[in-house]
mmCIF file of N, CA and C in Angstrom:
data_model
loop_
_atom_site.group_PDB
_atom_site.id
_atom_site.type_symbol
_atom_site.label_atom_id
_atom_site.label_comp_id
_atom_site.label_asym_id
_atom_site.label_seq_id
_atom_site.Cartn_x
_atom_site.Cartn_y
_atom_site.Cartn_z
ATOM 1 N N MET R 1 114.050 112.368 94.940
ATOM 2 C CA MET R 1 114.000 111.961 96.327
ATOM 3 C C MET R 1 115.006 112.745 97.167
ATOM 4 N N GLU R 2 115.864 113.467 96.481
ATOM 5 C CA GLU R 2 116.878 114.254 97.180
ATOM 6 C C GLU R 2 116.242 115.233 98.164
ATOM 7 N N GLU R 3 115.179 115.892 97.746
ATOM 8 C CA GLU R 3 114.509 116.854 98.625
ATOM 9 C C GLU R 3 113.957 116.160 99.867
ATOM 10 N N PHE R 4 113.351 114.993 99.684
ATOM 11 C CA PHE R 4 112.829 114.223 100.817
ATOM 12 C C PHE R 4 113.968 113.915 101.784
ATOM 13 N N ASN R 5 115.066 113.388 101.253
ATOM 14 C CA ASN R 5 116.187 112.971 102.094
ATOM 15 C C ASN R 5 116.884 114.132 102.780
ATOM 16 N N GLU R 6 116.711 115.326 102.273
ATOM 17 C CA GLU R 6 117.297 116.507 102.908
ATOM 18 C C GLU R 6 116.310 117.204 103.836
ATOM 19 N N GLY R 7 115.121 116.615 103.995
ATOM 20 C CA GLY R 7 114.120 117.196 104.887
ATOM 21 C C GLY R 7 113.418 118.408 104.304
ATOM 22 N N GLU R 8 113.530 118.596 103.009
ATOM 23 C CA GLU R 8 112.880 119.720 102.325
ATOM 24 C C GLU R 8 111.525 119.239 101.807
ATOM 25 N N PHE R 9 110.602 119.043 102.742
ATOM 26 C CA PHE R 9 109.352 118.369 102.417
ATOM 27 C C PHE R 9 108.408 119.214 101.570
ATOM 28 N N PHE R 10 108.459 120.521 101.696
ATOM 29 C CA PHE R 10 107.621 121.362 100.843
ATOM 30 C C PHE R 10 108.075 121.238 99.394
ATOM 31 N N GLU R 11 109.383 121.337 99.175
ATOM 32 C CA GLU R 11 109.935 121.217 97.832
ATOM 33 C C GLU R 11 109.694 119.818 97.278
ATOM 34 N N CYS R 12 109.829 118.822 98.127
ATOM 35 C CA CYS R 12 109.577 117.441 97.727
ATOM 36 C C CYS R 12 108.135 117.283 97.258
ATOM 37 N N HIS R 13 107.227 117.914 97.972
ATOM 38 C CA HIS R 13 105.813 117.847 97.615
ATOM 39 C C HIS R 13 105.596 118.380 96.204
ATOM 40 N N GLU R 14 106.215 119.514 95.906
ATOM 41 C CA GLU R 14 106.048 120.120 94.585
ATOM 42 C C GLU R 14 106.545 119.183 93.482
ATOM 43 N N TYR R 15 107.707 118.606 93.683
ATOM 44 C CA TYR R 15 108.297 117.712 92.685
ATOM 45 C C TYR R 15 107.468 116.436 92.528
ATOM 46 N N LEU R 16 107.148 115.788 93.642
ATOM 47 C CA LEU R 16 106.424 114.521 93.578
ATOM 48 C C LEU R 16 104.992 114.692 93.090
ATOM 49 N N GLU R 17 104.395 115.819 93.407
ATOM 50 C CA GLU R 17 103.039 116.051 92.913
ATOM 51 C C GLU R 17 103.033 116.117 91.387
ATOM 52 N N ASP R 18 104.042 116.765 90.825
ATOM 53 C CA ASP R 18 104.153 116.821 89.364
ATOM 54 C C ASP R 18 104.345 115.422 88.778
ATOM 55 N N ALA R 19 105.229 114.624 89.393
ATOM 56 C CA ALA R 19 105.476 113.258 88.919
ATOM 57 C C ALA R 19 104.225 112.402 89.066
ATOM 58 N N TRP R 20 103.543 112.556 90.185
ATOM 59 C CA TRP R 20 102.330 111.792 90.463
ATOM 60 C C TRP R 20 101.250 112.107 89.430
ATOM 61 N N MET R 21 101.052 113.386 89.151
ATOM 62 C CA MET R 21 100.006 113.795 88.219
ATOM 63 C C MET R 21 100.347 113.409 86.769
ATOM 64 N N ALA R 22 101.635 113.372 86.435
ATOM 65 C CA ALA R 22 102.048 113.042 85.070
ATOM 66 C C ALA R 22 101.987 111.540 84.788
ATOM 67 N N GLU R 23 102.066 110.735 85.816
ATOM 68 C CA GLU R 23 102.099 109.280 85.672
ATOM 69 C C GLU R 23 100.689 108.724 85.565
ATOM 70 N N SER R 24 100.469 107.836 84.602
ATOM 71 C CA SER R 24 99.133 107.251 84.461
ATOM 72 C C SER R 24 99.069 105.820 84.993
ATOM 73 N N GLY R 25 100.211 105.202 85.203
ATOM 74 C CA GLY R 25 100.242 103.823 85.682
ATOM 75 C C GLY R 25 100.167 103.720 87.197
ATOM 76 N N ARG R 26 100.221 102.486 87.654
ATOM 77 C CA ARG R 26 100.128 102.170 89.077
ATOM 78 C C ARG R 26 101.206 102.870 89.917
ATOM 79 N N VAL R 27 102.381 103.107 89.319
ATOM 80 C CA VAL R 27 103.493 103.706 90.053
ATOM 81 C C VAL R 27 103.151 105.108 90.567
ATOM 82 N N ARG R 28 102.126 105.720 89.993
ATOM 83 C CA ARG R 28 101.729 107.047 90.486
ATOM 84 C C ARG R 28 101.379 106.988 91.970
ATOM 85 N N PHE R 29 100.881 105.833 92.426
ATOM 86 C CA PHE R 29 100.508 105.708 93.830
ATOM 87 C C PHE R 29 101.732 105.546 94.734
ATOM 88 N N LEU R 30 102.840 105.070 94.175
ATOM 89 C CA LEU R 30 104.102 105.070 94.914
ATOM 90 C C LEU R 30 104.513 106.513 95.174
ATOM 91 N N TYR R 31 104.476 107.332 94.134
ATOM 92 C CA TYR R 31 104.812 108.750 94.293
ATOM 93 C C TYR R 31 103.880 109.416 95.308
ATOM 94 N N GLN R 32 102.606 109.084 95.223
ATOM 95 C CA GLN R 32 101.642 109.663 96.159
ATOM 96 C C GLN R 32 101.963 109.257 97.595
ATOM 97 N N GLY R 33 102.320 107.995 97.813
ATOM 98 C CA GLY R 33 102.647 107.532 99.158
ATOM 99 C C GLY R 33 103.868 108.231 99.730
ATOM 100 N N ILE R 34 104.913 108.365 98.923
ATOM 101 C CA ILE R 34 106.120 109.068 99.385
ATOM 102 C C ILE R 34 105.781 110.524 99.668
ATOM 103 N N LEU R 35 104.993 111.119 98.794
ATOM 104 C CA LEU R 35 104.554 112.502 98.980
ATOM 105 C C LEU R 35 103.822 112.648 100.312
ATOM 106 N N GLN R 36 102.904 111.726 100.607
ATOM 107 C CA GLN R 36 102.126 111.809 101.845
ATOM 108 C C GLN R 36 103.008 111.637 103.076
ATOM 109 N N VAL R 37 103.961 110.723 103.023
ATOM 110 C CA VAL R 37 104.877 110.558 104.157
ATOM 111 C C VAL R 37 105.642 111.861 104.383
ATOM 112 N N GLY R 38 106.136 112.462 103.310
ATOM 113 C CA GLY R 38 106.839 113.738 103.436
ATOM 114 C C GLY R 38 105.959 114.837 104.005
ATOM 115 N N VAL R 39 104.715 114.901 103.556
ATOM 116 C CA VAL R 39 103.778 115.908 104.073
ATOM 117 C C VAL R 39 103.518 115.661 105.559
ATOM 118 N N GLY R 40 103.461 114.400 105.957
ATOM 119 C CA GLY R 40 103.292 114.092 107.377
ATOM 120 C C GLY R 40 104.420 114.679 108.215
ATOM 121 N N PHE R 41 105.644 114.522 107.740
ATOM 122 C CA PHE R 41 106.780 115.087 108.483
ATOM 123 C C PHE R 41 106.797 116.615 108.405
ATOM 124 N N TYR R 42 106.332 117.167 107.313
ATOM 125 C CA TYR R 42 106.196 118.623 107.202
ATOM 126 C C TYR R 42 105.228 119.132 108.276
ATOM 127 N N HIS R 43 104.105 118.450 108.436
ATOM 128 C CA HIS R 43 103.139 118.834 109.472
ATOM 129 C C HIS R 43 103.759 118.711 110.866
ATOM 130 N N GLN R 44 104.514 117.654 111.095
ATOM 131 C CA GLN R 44 105.164 117.492 112.404
ATOM 132 C C GLN R 44 106.062 118.686 112.691
ATOM 133 N N GLN R 45 106.849 119.074 111.722
ATOM 134 C CA GLN R 45 107.783 120.177 111.918
ATOM 135 C C GLN R 45 107.072 121.499 112.168
ATOM 136 N N ASN R 46 105.810 121.580 111.756
ATOM 137 C CA ASN R 46 105.020 122.788 111.982
ATOM 138 C C ASN R 46 104.085 122.661 113.176
ATOM 139 N N GLY R 47 104.251 121.594 113.959
ATOM 140 C CA GLY R 47 103.477 121.430 115.182
ATOM 141 C C GLY R 47 102.054 120.948 114.978
ATOM 142 N N ASN R 48 101.734 120.440 113.809
ATOM 143 C CA ASN R 48 100.383 119.985 113.496
ATOM 144 C C ASN R 48 100.305 118.468 113.688
ATOM 145 N N TRP R 49 99.988 118.047 114.903
ATOM 146 C CA TRP R 49 99.958 116.623 115.244
ATOM 147 C C TRP R 49 98.913 115.865 114.434
ATOM 148 N N ARG R 50 97.715 116.404 114.346
ATOM 149 C CA ARG R 50 96.644 115.717 113.609
ATOM 150 C C ARG R 50 97.038 115.532 112.138
ATOM 151 N N GLY R 51 97.540 116.585 111.523
ATOM 152 C CA GLY R 51 97.981 116.485 110.133
ATOM 153 C C GLY R 51 99.127 115.499 109.979
ATOM 154 N N ALA R 52 100.081 115.557 110.899
ATOM 155 C CA ALA R 52 101.241 114.665 110.835
ATOM 156 C C ALA R 52 100.827 113.205 110.909
ATOM 157 N N THR R 53 100.041 112.860 111.910
ATOM 158 C CA THR R 53 99.678 111.456 112.095
ATOM 159 C C THR R 53 98.721 110.972 111.008
ATOM 160 N N GLY R 54 97.778 111.800 110.617
ATOM 161 C CA GLY R 54 96.800 111.386 109.614
ATOM 162 C C GLY R 54 97.404 111.159 108.246
ATOM 163 N N VAL R 55 98.199 112.109 107.786
ATOM 164 C CA VAL R 55 98.770 112.001 106.444
ATOM 165 C C VAL R 55 99.884 110.956 106.422
ATOM 166 N N LEU R 56 100.644 110.864 107.504
ATOM 167 C CA LEU R 56 101.683 109.840 107.592
ATOM 168 C C LEU R 56 101.054 108.446 107.517
ATOM 169 N N ARG R 57 99.980 108.243 108.241
ATOM 170 C CA ARG R 57 99.265 106.958 108.215
ATOM 171 C C ARG R 57 98.779 106.638 106.793
ATOM 172 N N SER R 58 98.208 107.615 106.119
ATOM 173 C CA SER R 58 97.729 107.405 104.744
ATOM 174 C C SER R 58 98.878 107.054 103.800
ATOM 175 N N GLY R 59 99.990 107.739 103.949
ATOM 176 C CA GLY R 59 101.146 107.466 103.099
ATOM 177 C C GLY R 59 101.702 106.072 103.310
ATOM 178 N N ILE R 60 101.774 105.654 104.565
ATOM 179 C CA ILE R 60 102.258 104.307 104.876
ATOM 180 C C ILE R 60 101.355 103.265 104.228
ATOM 181 N N GLU R 61 100.064 103.445 104.374
ATOM 182 C CA GLU R 61 99.114 102.493 103.780
ATOM 183 C C GLU R 61 99.250 102.455 102.265
ATOM 184 N N ARG R 62 99.443 103.594 101.651
ATOM 185 C CA ARG R 62 99.596 103.665 100.200
ATOM 186 C C ARG R 62 100.869 102.934 99.766
ATOM 187 N N LEU R 63 101.943 103.069 100.545
ATOM 188 C CA LEU R 63 103.227 102.471 100.178
ATOM 189 C C LEU R 63 103.258 100.957 100.345
ATOM 190 N N ARG R 64 102.431 100.404 101.214
ATOM 191 C CA ARG R 64 102.464 98.959 101.490
ATOM 192 C C ARG R 64 102.347 98.110 100.226
ATOM 193 N N GLU R 65 101.568 98.550 99.274
ATOM 194 C CA GLU R 65 101.365 97.749 98.068
ATOM 195 C C GLU R 65 102.610 97.692 97.181
ATOM 196 N N PHE R 66 103.635 98.472 97.518
ATOM 197 C CA PHE R 66 104.855 98.502 96.722
ATOM 198 C C PHE R 66 106.036 97.828 97.422
ATOM 199 N N GLU R 67 105.787 97.195 98.570
ATOM 200 C CA GLU R 67 106.849 96.488 99.287
ATOM 201 C C GLU R 67 107.195 95.190 98.562
ATOM 202 N N PRO R 68 108.395 94.706 98.642
ATOM 203 C CA PRO R 68 109.521 95.275 99.366
ATOM 204 C C PRO R 68 110.253 96.370 98.588
ATOM 205 N N ASP R 69 110.180 96.310 97.236
ATOM 206 C CA ASP R 69 110.882 97.335 96.459
ATOM 207 C C ASP R 69 110.139 97.602 95.158
ATOM 208 N N THR R 70 110.235 98.831 94.723
ATOM 209 C CA THR R 70 109.673 99.251 93.437
ATOM 210 C C THR R 70 110.571 100.356 92.885
ATOM 211 N N LEU R 71 110.805 100.319 91.604
ATOM 212 C CA LEU R 71 111.666 101.300 90.922
ATOM 213 C C LEU R 71 113.046 101.394 91.573
ATOM 214 N N GLY R 72 113.498 100.287 92.149
ATOM 215 C CA GLY R 72 114.805 100.260 92.788
ATOM 216 C C GLY R 72 114.848 100.904 94.159
ATOM 217 N N LEU R 73 113.692 101.278 94.705
ATOM 218 C CA LEU R 73 113.627 101.918 96.022
ATOM 219 C C LEU R 73 113.274 100.890 97.091
ATOM 220 N N ASP R 74 113.883 101.022 98.254
ATOM 221 C CA ASP R 74 113.606 100.125 99.379
ATOM 222 C C ASP R 74 112.343 100.604 100.085
ATOM 223 N N VAL R 75 111.218 100.221 99.534
ATOM 224 C CA VAL R 75 109.927 100.666 100.058
ATOM 225 C C VAL R 75 109.654 100.038 101.421
ATOM 226 N N ALA R 76 110.036 98.782 101.613
ATOM 227 C CA ALA R 76 109.800 98.110 102.896
ATOM 228 C C ALA R 76 110.493 98.853 104.037
ATOM 229 N N LYS R 77 111.706 99.298 103.803
ATOM 230 C CA LYS R 77 112.447 100.038 104.836
ATOM 231 C C LYS R 77 111.772 101.379 105.121
ATOM 232 N N LEU R 78 111.337 102.055 104.077
ATOM 233 C CA LEU R 78 110.650 103.335 104.255
ATOM 234 C C LEU R 78 109.370 103.145 105.060
ATOM 235 N N VAL R 79 108.617 102.094 104.759
ATOM 236 C CA VAL R 79 107.382 101.809 105.500
ATOM 237 C C VAL R 79 107.698 101.501 106.959
ATOM 238 N N ARG R 80 108.646 100.617 107.183
ATOM 239 C CA ARG R 80 109.009 100.207 108.550
ATOM 240 C C ARG R 80 109.446 101.410 109.392
ATOM 241 N N GLU R 81 110.319 102.235 108.852
ATOM 242 C CA GLU R 81 110.828 103.383 109.605
ATOM 243 C C GLU R 81 109.758 104.456 109.778
ATOM 244 N N SER R 82 108.898 104.616 108.794
ATOM 245 C CA SER R 82 107.792 105.580 108.918
ATOM 246 C C SER R 82 106.799 105.123 109.977
ATOM 247 N N GLU R 83 106.537 103.815 110.034
ATOM 248 C CA GLU R 83 105.647 103.273 111.070
ATOM 249 C C GLU R 83 106.206 103.541 112.460
ATOM 250 N N SER R 84 107.501 103.374 112.614
ATOM 251 C CA SER R 84 108.142 103.639 113.900
ATOM 252 C C SER R 84 107.981 105.110 114.289
ATOM 253 N N CYS R 85 108.132 105.996 113.330
ATOM 254 C CA CYS R 85 107.946 107.427 113.589
ATOM 255 C C CYS R 85 106.496 107.728 113.955
ATOM 256 N N LEU R 86 105.562 107.115 113.246
ATOM 257 C CA LEU R 86 104.143 107.316 113.541
ATOM 258 C C LEU R 86 103.823 106.858 114.959
ATOM 259 N N GLU R 87 104.339 105.705 115.347
ATOM 260 C CA GLU R 87 104.121 105.208 116.711
ATOM 261 C C GLU R 87 104.647 106.200 117.741
ATOM 262 N N GLU R 88 105.817 106.767 117.481
ATOM 263 C CA GLU R 88 106.396 107.738 118.417
ATOM 264 C C GLU R 88 105.564 109.015 118.466
ATOM 265 N N LEU R 89 105.101 109.483 117.332
ATOM 266 C CA LEU R 89 104.249 110.675 117.319
ATOM 267 C C LEU R 89 102.951 110.428 118.084
ATOM 268 N N GLU R 90 102.380 109.250 117.912
ATOM 269 C CA GLU R 90 101.155 108.922 118.647
ATOM 270 C C GLU R 90 101.426 108.845 120.144
ATOM 271 N N ARG R 91 102.590 108.310 120.513
ATOM 272 C CA ARG R 91 102.951 108.232 121.928
ATOM 273 C C ARG R 91 103.137 109.633 122.518
ATOM 274 N N LEU R 92 103.775 110.509 121.774
ATOM 275 C CA LEU R 92 104.006 111.872 122.254
ATOM 276 C C LEU R 92 102.696 112.638 122.404
ATOM 277 N N GLY R 93 101.791 112.441 121.476
ATOM 278 C CA GLY R 93 100.503 113.129 121.532
ATOM 279 C C GLY R 93 100.577 114.557 121.022
ATOM 280 N N ARG R 94 99.418 115.132 120.916
ATOM 281 C CA ARG R 94 99.246 116.468 120.341
ATOM 282 C C ARG R 94 100.109 117.536 121.017
ATOM 283 N N GLY R 95 100.176 117.528 122.315
ATOM 284 C CA GLY R 95 100.875 118.588 123.042
ATOM 285 C C GLY R 95 102.388 118.514 122.974
ATOM 286 N N ARG R 96 102.920 117.386 122.514
ATOM 287 C CA ARG R 96 104.381 117.223 122.506
ATOM 288 C C ARG R 96 104.931 116.906 121.113
ATOM 289 N N VAL R 97 104.163 117.207 120.082
ATOM 290 C CA VAL R 97 104.550 116.855 118.713
ATOM 291 C C VAL R 97 105.909 117.433 118.327
ATOM 292 N N ARG R 98 106.235 118.604 118.828
ATOM 293 C CA ARG R 98 107.518 119.232 118.475
ATOM 294 C C ARG R 98 108.704 118.578 119.178
ATOM 295 N N GLU R 99 108.431 117.694 120.139
ATOM 296 C CA GLU R 99 109.509 116.976 120.822
ATOM 297 C C GLU R 99 109.999 115.771 120.019
ATOM 298 N N PHE R 100 109.325 115.463 118.939
ATOM 299 C CA PHE R 100 109.723 114.326 118.110
ATOM 300 C C PHE R 100 111.162 114.504 117.636
ATOM 301 N N ASP R 101 111.948 113.441 117.735
ATOM 302 C CA ASP R 101 113.347 113.453 117.321
ATOM 303 C C ASP R 101 113.418 113.333 115.795
ATOM 304 N N THR R 102 113.646 114.445 115.134
ATOM 305 C CA THR R 102 113.618 114.463 113.669
ATOM 306 C C THR R 102 114.775 113.684 113.035
ATOM 307 N N THR R 103 115.767 113.298 113.822
ATOM 308 C CA THR R 103 116.830 112.458 113.252
ATOM 309 C C THR R 103 116.298 111.065 112.918
ATOM 310 N N ARG R 104 115.094 110.739 113.392
ATOM 311 C CA ARG R 104 114.471 109.445 113.103
ATOM 312 C C ARG R 104 113.744 109.427 111.760
ATOM 313 N N ILE R 105 113.561 110.583 111.147
ATOM 314 C CA ILE R 105 112.852 110.639 109.866
ATOM 315 C C ILE R 105 113.613 109.790 108.848
ATOM 316 N N PRO R 106 112.911 108.855 108.203
ATOM 317 C CA PRO R 106 113.590 107.950 107.264
ATOM 318 C C PRO R 106 114.032 108.651 105.987
ATOM 319 N N ARG R 107 114.862 107.957 105.259
ATOM 320 C CA ARG R 107 115.322 108.406 103.949
ATOM 321 C C ARG R 107 114.775 107.446 102.900
ATOM 322 N N VAL R 108 114.580 107.940 101.704
ATOM 323 C CA VAL R 108 114.214 107.084 100.581
ATOM 324 C C VAL R 108 115.529 106.570 100.007
ATOM 325 N N GLU R 109 115.719 105.254 100.105
ATOM 326 C CA GLU R 109 117.006 104.668 99.737
ATOM 327 C C GLU R 109 116.842 103.580 98.681
ATOM 328 N N PRO R 110 117.928 103.293 97.963
ATOM 329 C CA PRO R 110 117.884 102.201 96.988
ATOM 330 C C PRO R 110 117.710 100.852 97.690
ATOM 331 N N PHE R 111 117.059 99.927 97.006
ATOM 332 C CA PHE R 111 116.887 98.574 97.526
ATOM 333 C C PHE R 111 118.203 97.827 97.357
ATOM 334 N N ARG R 112 118.583 97.115 98.407
ATOM 335 C CA ARG R 112 119.846 96.342 98.347
ATOM 336 C C ARG R 112 119.579 94.902 98.641
#
């Protein structure tokens, strides 16, 4: 999750995709959800509003089944903060996607 938390979403994708594909249990969908949220922010950073909002929405939906926490991760917080970012991206719209305040991008954190 270090790559995600450092905003290195391409690298995060590579790592999580390997974990997702190697896992046969239900937790693979947790990895997929985190991966999708990261890809959504990757698209935002590249000015791709449709990709950002679509993949972010899919990742949030995937993560909901793991709330409030799974594997010691605060999934509820990640979902809540990702939803807030999605709402802001939708408000900004396609033409202003690069104006999104990237300091709002959530971190994957331990459940407390």
